Coordinates of C-alpha atoms in Angstrom, one line a residue:
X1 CA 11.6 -6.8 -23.9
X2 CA 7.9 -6.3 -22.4
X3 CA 8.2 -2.4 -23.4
X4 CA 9.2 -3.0 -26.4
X5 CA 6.5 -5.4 -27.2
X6 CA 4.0 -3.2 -25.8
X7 CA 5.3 -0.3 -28.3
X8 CA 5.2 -2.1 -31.3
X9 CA 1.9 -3.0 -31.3
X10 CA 0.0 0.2 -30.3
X11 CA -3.6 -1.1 -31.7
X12 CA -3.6 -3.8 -29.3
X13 CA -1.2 -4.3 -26.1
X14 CA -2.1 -0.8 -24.8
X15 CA -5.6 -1.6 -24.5
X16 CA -4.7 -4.9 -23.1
X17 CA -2.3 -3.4 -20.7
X18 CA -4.8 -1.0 -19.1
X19 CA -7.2 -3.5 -18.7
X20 CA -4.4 -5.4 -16.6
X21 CA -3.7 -2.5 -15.0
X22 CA -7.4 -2.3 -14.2
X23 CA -7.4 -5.4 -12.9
X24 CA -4.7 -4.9 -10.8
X25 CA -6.0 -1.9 -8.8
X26 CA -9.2 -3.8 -8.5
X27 CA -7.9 -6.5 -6.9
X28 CA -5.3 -4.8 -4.6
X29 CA -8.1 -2.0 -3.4
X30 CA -10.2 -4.6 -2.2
X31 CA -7.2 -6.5 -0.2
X32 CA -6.8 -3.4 0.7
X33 CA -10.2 -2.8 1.9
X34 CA -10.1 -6.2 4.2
X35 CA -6.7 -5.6 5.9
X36 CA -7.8 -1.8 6.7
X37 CA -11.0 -3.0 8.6
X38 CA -9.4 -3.5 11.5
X39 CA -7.7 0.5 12.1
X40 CA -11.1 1.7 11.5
X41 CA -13.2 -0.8 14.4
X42 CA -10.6 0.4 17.2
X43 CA -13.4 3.0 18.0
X44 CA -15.7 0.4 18.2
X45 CA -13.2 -2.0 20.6
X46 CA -12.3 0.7 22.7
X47 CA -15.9 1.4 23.5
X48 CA -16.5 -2.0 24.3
X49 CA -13.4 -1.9 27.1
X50 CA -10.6 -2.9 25.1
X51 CA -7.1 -1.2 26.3
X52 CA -5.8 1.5 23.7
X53 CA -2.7 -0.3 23.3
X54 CA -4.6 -3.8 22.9
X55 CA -7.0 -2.2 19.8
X56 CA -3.7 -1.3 18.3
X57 CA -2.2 -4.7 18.2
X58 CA -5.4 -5.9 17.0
X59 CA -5.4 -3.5 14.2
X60 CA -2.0 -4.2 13.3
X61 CA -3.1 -8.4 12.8
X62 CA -3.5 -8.0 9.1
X63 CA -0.3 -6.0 8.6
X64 CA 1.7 -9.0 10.1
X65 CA 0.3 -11.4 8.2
X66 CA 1.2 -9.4 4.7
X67 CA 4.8 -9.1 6.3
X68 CA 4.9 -13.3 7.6
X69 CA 3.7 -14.0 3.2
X70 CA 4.9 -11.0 1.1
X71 CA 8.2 -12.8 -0.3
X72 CA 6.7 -15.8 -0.6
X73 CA 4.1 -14.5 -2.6
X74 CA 6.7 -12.8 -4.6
X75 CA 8.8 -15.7 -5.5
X76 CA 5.6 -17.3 -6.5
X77 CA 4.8 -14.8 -9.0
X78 CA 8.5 -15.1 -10.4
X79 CA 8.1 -18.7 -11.4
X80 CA 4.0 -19.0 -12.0
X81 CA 3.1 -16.0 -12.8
X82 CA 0.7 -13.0 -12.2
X83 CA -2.7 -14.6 -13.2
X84 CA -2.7 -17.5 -10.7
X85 CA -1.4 -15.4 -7.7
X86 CA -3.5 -12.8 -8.0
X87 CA -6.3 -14.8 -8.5
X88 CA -5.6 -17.8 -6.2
X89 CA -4.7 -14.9 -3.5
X90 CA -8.3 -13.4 -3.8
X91 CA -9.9 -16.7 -3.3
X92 CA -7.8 -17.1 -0.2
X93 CA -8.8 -13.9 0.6
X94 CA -12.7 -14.0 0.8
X95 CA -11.8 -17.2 2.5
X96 CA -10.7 -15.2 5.4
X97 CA -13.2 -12.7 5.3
X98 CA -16.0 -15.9 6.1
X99 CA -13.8 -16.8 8.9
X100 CA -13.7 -13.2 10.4
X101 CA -17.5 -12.8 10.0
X102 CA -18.1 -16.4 11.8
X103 CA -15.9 -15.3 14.9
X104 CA -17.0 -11.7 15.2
X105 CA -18.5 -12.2 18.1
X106 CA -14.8 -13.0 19.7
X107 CA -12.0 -10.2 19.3
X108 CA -9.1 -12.6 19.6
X109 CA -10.4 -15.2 16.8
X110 CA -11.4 -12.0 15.2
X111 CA -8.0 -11.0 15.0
X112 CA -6.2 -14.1 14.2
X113 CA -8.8 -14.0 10.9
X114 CA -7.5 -11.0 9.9
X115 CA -4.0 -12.0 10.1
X116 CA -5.0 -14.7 7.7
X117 CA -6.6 -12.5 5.7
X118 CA -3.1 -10.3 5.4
X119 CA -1.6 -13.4 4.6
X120 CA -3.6 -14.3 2.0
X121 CA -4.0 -10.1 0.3
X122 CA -0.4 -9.8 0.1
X123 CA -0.6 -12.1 -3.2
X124 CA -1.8 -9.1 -4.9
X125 CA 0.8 -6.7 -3.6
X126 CA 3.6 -8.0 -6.0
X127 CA 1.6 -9.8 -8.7
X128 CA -0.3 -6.4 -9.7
X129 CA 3.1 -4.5 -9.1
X130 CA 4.4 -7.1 -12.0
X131 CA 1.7 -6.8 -14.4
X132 CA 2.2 -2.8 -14.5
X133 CA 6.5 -3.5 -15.0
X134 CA 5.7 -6.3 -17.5
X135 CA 3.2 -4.5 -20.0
X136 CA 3.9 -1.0 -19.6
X137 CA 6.9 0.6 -21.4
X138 CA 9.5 2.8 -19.0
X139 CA 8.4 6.3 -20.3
X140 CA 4.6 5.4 -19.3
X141 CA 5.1 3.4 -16.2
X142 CA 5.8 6.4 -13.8
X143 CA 1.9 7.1 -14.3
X144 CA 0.5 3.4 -14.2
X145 CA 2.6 2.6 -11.7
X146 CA 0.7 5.7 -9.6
X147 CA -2.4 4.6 -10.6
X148 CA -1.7 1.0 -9.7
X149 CA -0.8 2.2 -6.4
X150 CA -4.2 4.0 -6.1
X151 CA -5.2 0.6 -4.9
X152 CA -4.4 1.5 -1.1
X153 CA -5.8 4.2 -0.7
X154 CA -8.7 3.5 -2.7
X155 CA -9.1 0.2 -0.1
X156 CA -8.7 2.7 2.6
X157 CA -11.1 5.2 1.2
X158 CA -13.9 2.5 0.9
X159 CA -13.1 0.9 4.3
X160 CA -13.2 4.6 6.5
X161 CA -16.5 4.9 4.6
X162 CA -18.3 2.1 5.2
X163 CA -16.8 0.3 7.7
X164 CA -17.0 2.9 10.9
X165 CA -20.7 3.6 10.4
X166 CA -21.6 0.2 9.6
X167 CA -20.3 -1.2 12.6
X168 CA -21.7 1.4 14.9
X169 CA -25.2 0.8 13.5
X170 CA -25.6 -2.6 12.6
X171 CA -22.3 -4.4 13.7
X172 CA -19.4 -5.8 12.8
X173 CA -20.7 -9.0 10.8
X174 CA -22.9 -6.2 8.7
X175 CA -19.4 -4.5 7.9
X176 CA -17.9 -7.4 6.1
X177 CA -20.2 -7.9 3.5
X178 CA -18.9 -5.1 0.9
X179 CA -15.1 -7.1 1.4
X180 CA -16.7 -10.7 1.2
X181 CA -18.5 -9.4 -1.9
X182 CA -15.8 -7.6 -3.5
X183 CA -13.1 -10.3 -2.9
X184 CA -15.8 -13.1 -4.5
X185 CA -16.2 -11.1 -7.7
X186 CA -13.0 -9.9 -8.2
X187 CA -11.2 -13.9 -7.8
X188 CA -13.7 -14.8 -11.4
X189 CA -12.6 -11.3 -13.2
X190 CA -9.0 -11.8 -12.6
X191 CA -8.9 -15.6 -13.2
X192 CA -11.2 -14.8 -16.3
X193 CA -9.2 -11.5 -17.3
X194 CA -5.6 -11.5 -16.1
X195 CA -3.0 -12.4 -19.0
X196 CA 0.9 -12.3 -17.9
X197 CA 2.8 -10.1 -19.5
X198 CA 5.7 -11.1 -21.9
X199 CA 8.1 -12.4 -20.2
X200 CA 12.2 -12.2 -21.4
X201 CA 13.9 -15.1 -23.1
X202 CA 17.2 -16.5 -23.1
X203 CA 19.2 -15.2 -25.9
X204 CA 21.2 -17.8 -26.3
X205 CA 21.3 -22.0 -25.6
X206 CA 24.1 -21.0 -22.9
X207 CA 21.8 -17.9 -21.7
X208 CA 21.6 -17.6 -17.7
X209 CA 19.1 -16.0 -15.1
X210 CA 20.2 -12.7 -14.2
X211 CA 22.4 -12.4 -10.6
X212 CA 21.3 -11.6 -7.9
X213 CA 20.4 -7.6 -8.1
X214 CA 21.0 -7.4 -4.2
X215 CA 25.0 -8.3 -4.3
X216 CA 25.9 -6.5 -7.5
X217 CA 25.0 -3.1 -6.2
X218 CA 23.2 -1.4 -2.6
X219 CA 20.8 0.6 -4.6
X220 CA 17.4 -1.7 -3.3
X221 CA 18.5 -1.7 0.2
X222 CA 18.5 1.6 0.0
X223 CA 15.0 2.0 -1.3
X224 CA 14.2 -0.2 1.1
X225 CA 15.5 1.6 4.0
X226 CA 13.6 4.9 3.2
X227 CA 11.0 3.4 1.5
X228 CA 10.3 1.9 5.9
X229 CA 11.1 5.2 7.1
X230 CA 8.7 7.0 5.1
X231 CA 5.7 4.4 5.7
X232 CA 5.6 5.6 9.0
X233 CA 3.9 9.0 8.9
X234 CA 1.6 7.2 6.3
X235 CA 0.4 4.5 8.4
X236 CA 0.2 6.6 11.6
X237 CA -2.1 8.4 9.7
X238 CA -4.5 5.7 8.8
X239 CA -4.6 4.4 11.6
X240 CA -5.4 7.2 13.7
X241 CA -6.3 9.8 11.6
X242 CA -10.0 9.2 12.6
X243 CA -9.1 8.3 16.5
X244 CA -7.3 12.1 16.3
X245 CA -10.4 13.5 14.4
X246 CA -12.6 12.2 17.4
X247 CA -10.5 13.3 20.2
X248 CA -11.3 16.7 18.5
X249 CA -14.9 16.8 18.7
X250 CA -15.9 14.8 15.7
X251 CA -18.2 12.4 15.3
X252 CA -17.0 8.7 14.0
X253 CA -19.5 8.7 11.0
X254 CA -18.5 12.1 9.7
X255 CA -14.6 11.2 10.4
X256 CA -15.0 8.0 8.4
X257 CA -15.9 10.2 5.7
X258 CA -12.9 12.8 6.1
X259 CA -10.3 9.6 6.4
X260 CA -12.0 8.1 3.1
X261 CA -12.2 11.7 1.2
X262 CA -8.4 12.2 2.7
X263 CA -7.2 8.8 1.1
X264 CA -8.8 9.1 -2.0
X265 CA -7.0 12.8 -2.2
X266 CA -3.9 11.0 -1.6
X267 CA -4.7 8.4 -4.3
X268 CA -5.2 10.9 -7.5
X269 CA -1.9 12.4 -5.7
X270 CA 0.0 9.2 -6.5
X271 CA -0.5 9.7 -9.8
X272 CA 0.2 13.3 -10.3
X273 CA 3.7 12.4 -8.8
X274 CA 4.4 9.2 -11.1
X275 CA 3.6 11.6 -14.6
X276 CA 6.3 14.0 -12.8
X277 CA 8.6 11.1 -12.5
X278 CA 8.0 10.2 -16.2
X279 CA 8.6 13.6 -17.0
X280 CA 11.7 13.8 -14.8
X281 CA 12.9 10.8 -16.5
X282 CA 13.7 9.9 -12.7
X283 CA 12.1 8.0 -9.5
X284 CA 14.9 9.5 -6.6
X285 CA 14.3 12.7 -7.4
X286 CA 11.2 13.3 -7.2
X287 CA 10.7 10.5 -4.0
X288 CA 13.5 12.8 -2.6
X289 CA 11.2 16.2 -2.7
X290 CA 8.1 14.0 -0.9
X291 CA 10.6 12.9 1.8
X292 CA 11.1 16.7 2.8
X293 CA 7.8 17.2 2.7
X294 CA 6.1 14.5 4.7
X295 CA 8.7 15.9 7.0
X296 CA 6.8 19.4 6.8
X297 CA 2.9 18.2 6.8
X298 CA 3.5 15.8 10.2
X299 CA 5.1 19.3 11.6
X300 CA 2.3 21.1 10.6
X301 CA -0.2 18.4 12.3
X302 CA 1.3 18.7 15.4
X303 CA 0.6 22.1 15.8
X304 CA -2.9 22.3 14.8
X305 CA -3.2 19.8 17.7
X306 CA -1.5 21.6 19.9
X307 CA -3.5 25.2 18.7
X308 CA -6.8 23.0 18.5
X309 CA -7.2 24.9 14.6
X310 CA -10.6 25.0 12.9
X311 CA -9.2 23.7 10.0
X312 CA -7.7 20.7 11.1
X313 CA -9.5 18.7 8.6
X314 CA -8.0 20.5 5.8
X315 CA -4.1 19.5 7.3
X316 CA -5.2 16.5 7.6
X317 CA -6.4 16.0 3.8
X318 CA -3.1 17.3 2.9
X319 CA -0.6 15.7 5.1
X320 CA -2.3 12.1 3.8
X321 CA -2.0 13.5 0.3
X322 CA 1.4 13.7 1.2
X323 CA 2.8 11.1 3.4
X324 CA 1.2 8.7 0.2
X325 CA 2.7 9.8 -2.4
X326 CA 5.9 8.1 -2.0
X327 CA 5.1 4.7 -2.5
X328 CA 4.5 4.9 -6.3
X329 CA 8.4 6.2 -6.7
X330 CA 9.7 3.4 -4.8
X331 CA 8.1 0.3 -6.1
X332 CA 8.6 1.7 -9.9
X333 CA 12.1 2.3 -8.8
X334 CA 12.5 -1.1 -7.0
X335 CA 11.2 -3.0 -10.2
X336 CA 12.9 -1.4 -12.7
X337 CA 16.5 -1.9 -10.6
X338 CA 15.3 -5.7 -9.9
X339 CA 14.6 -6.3 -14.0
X340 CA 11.7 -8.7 -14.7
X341 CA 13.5 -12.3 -13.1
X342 CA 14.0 -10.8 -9.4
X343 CA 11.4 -8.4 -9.7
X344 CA 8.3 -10.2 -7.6
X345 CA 10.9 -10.6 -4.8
X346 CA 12.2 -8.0 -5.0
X347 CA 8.9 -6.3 -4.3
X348 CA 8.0 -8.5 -2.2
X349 CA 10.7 -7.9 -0.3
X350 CA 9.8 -3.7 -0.4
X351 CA 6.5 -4.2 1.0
X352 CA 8.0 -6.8 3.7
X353 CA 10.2 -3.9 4.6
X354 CA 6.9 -1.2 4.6
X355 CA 4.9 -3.2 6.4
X356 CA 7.0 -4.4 9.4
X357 CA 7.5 -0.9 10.0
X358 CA 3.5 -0.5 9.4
X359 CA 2.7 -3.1 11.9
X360 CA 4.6 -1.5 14.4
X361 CA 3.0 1.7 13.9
X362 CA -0.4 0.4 15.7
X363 CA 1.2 -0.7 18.6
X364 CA 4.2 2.0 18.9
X365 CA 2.4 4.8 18.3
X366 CA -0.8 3.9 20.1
X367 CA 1.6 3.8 22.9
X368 CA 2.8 7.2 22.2
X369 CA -0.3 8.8 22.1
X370 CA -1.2 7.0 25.1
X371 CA 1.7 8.7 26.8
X372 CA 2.7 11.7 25.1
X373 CA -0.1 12.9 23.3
X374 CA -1.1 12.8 19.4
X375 CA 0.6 16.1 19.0
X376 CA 3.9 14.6 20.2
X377 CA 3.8 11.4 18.7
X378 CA 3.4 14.1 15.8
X379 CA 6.2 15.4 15.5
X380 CA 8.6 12.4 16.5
X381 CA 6.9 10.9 13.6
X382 CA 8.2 13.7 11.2
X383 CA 11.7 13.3 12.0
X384 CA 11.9 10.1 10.3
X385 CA 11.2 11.6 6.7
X386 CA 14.2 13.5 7.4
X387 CA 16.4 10.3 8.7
X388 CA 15.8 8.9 5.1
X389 CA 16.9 11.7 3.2
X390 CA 20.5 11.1 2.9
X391 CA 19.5 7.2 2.1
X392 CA 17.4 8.1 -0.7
X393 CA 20.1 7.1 -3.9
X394 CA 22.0 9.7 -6.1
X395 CA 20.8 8.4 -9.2
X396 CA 18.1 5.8 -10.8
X397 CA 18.9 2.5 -11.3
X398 CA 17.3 0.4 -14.6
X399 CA 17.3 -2.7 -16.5
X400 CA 15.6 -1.3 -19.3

């Protein structure tokens, strides 16, 4: 019913819908931005004599928290709506950003700050996800739905270039200002801005909520399965892109720079892929083709550390690109199977899935590189794209 509304009035619900959309990525970019803080100061920890495996934990903090809340937030957004999540969530948010600048000077009530501040962020992961199913019609939401998931890596982006060099030159406190300030702003322009989509009604006095889309069919679980398999190569990437760029001679400013220009790559990527989908009239397929190749780019990655290449900047651009560019597939996929009652848990419970698997990345393979290598902790990384590939379903699945 939403795409229909949005098509028959073309003067005014597309311009209201991008400006949701807008919205949306502004808000989730500068969750974003807070929860990524953490990946980028493990340079700055480990310096200071914190164990390898110890600065991964801590950077994994915020990614637990967005796993302990997503669901919860998601079921919110089903019976409130997308305004006062999103909204509310930021104010939480910057909350937790003035509780991580007052105990900077401590890295384990550091730490438990930013696993509020996941927590609180993960409002916006569903909620925006909504507002792109609600006002967008099926044969345009391929491409908002990649824009929309620009957000990460747009977070990312700002967070490798700001917060490595901040912290090395003026601190950690100094570093959380940009977050503090975004978070502030962007809690007024969504409470101010944000309307909820249109939202089905009963066609009849004995009308019902739709079942439960998990019992009638295994198509989400399966999204879900692949959707954590393929996170992986993603998040080993963000989180030690720039610790592998160091090992290799570069300096932490400049690598903050190549992690930010990487992400932001990745994050025009998304939507290149979600127009493909339009055109392809289909999410699998496509999410199928970036399986393979995440498979290919950790490969590759592995070798240049192995050969020590010149040019390992440029692999790394494009295996980020890459391992990214699944994520817009699979949360248009898993909202359009859920239909508009189940959908906020039903994301929810997709980025629950992601990041459990993200928050084990800091720890896991922090411990691999510890023992293996980064080059081998490559390439076991790369066979998990290939584990999903026979999960990823046959067909689409949509309530529209």
């Amino acid at each position: 019913m939403s795409a229909q509304r949005v098509t028959a009035s073309p003067t005014v619900v597309p311009a209201r819908a991008w400006t949701m959309l807008a919205l949306g990525v502004a808000a989730q970019a500068a969750g974003t931005l807070v929860v990524s803080a953490p990946a980028l100061l493990i340079p700055h920890l480990v310096a200071s004599g914190m164990p390898f495996a110890s600065a991964g934990l801590f950077a994994a903090a915020p990614t637990v928290g967005l796993v302990l809340t997503l669901i919860a937030w998601g079921a919110v957004t089903d019976r409130v709506g997308e305004r006062v999540v999103i909204a509310g969530g930021l104010a939480l948010t910057t909350l937790t950003v003035v509780a991580a600048w007052a105990t900077a000077g401590d890295p384990l009530l550091l730490g438990i700050a930013f696993l509020a501040a996941g927590m609180t962020s993960a409002s916006t992961n569903a909620a925006s996800g909504r507002v792109v199913v609600g006002w967008f019609p099926k044969e345009r939401r391929g491409l908002a739905m990649g824009i929309r998931q620009m957000s990460q890596p747009l977070g990312v982006t700002l967070a490798a270039v700001t917060v490595p060099v901040l912290t090395e030159s003026q601190g950690i406190r100094t570093a959380l200002v940009l977050p503090f300030a975004l978070c502030a702003v962007l809690t007024v322009l969504c409470a101010a801005g944000i309307t909820d989509p249109p939202r089905p009604a009963p066609t009849g006095a004995g009308a019902t909520t739709p079942g439960n889309p998990y019992r009638s069919s295994g198509f989400l679980w399966r999204v879900h399965v692949v959707s954590v398999l393929l996170v992986v190569p993603q998040f080993t990437l963000s989180t030690y892109g720039l610790v592998w760029l160091v090992g290799l001679g570069w300096s932490t400013p400049a690598a903050g720079l190549l992690v930010g220009m990487s992400q932001f790559v990745g994050a025009v990527g998304r939507i290149l892929v979600g127009a493909w989908s339009d055109r392809a009239g289909s999410r699998v397929g496509p999410l199928r083709v970036v399986a393979v190749a995440a498979a290919v780019v950790m490969g590759v990655l592995a070798l240049v550390d192995v050969a020590h290449w010149a040019a390992a900047a440029v692999f790394l651009v494009v295996a980020t690109s890459v391992t990214v560019a699944d994520n817009g597939l699979a949360y248009t996929s898993v909202a359009e199977a859920a239909g508009p009652s189940w959908s906020g848990r039903a994301l929810g419970a997709q980025n629950t899935g992601q990041f459990l698997a993200a928050s084990a990345v800091g720890p896991g393979v922090g411990a691999l590189v510890g023992l293996l290598g980064f080059a081998a902790s490559f390439a076991i990384v790369a066979a998990l794209p290939l584990l999903a590939l026979p999960v990823v379903p046959r067909a689409d699945r949509s309530h529209d």
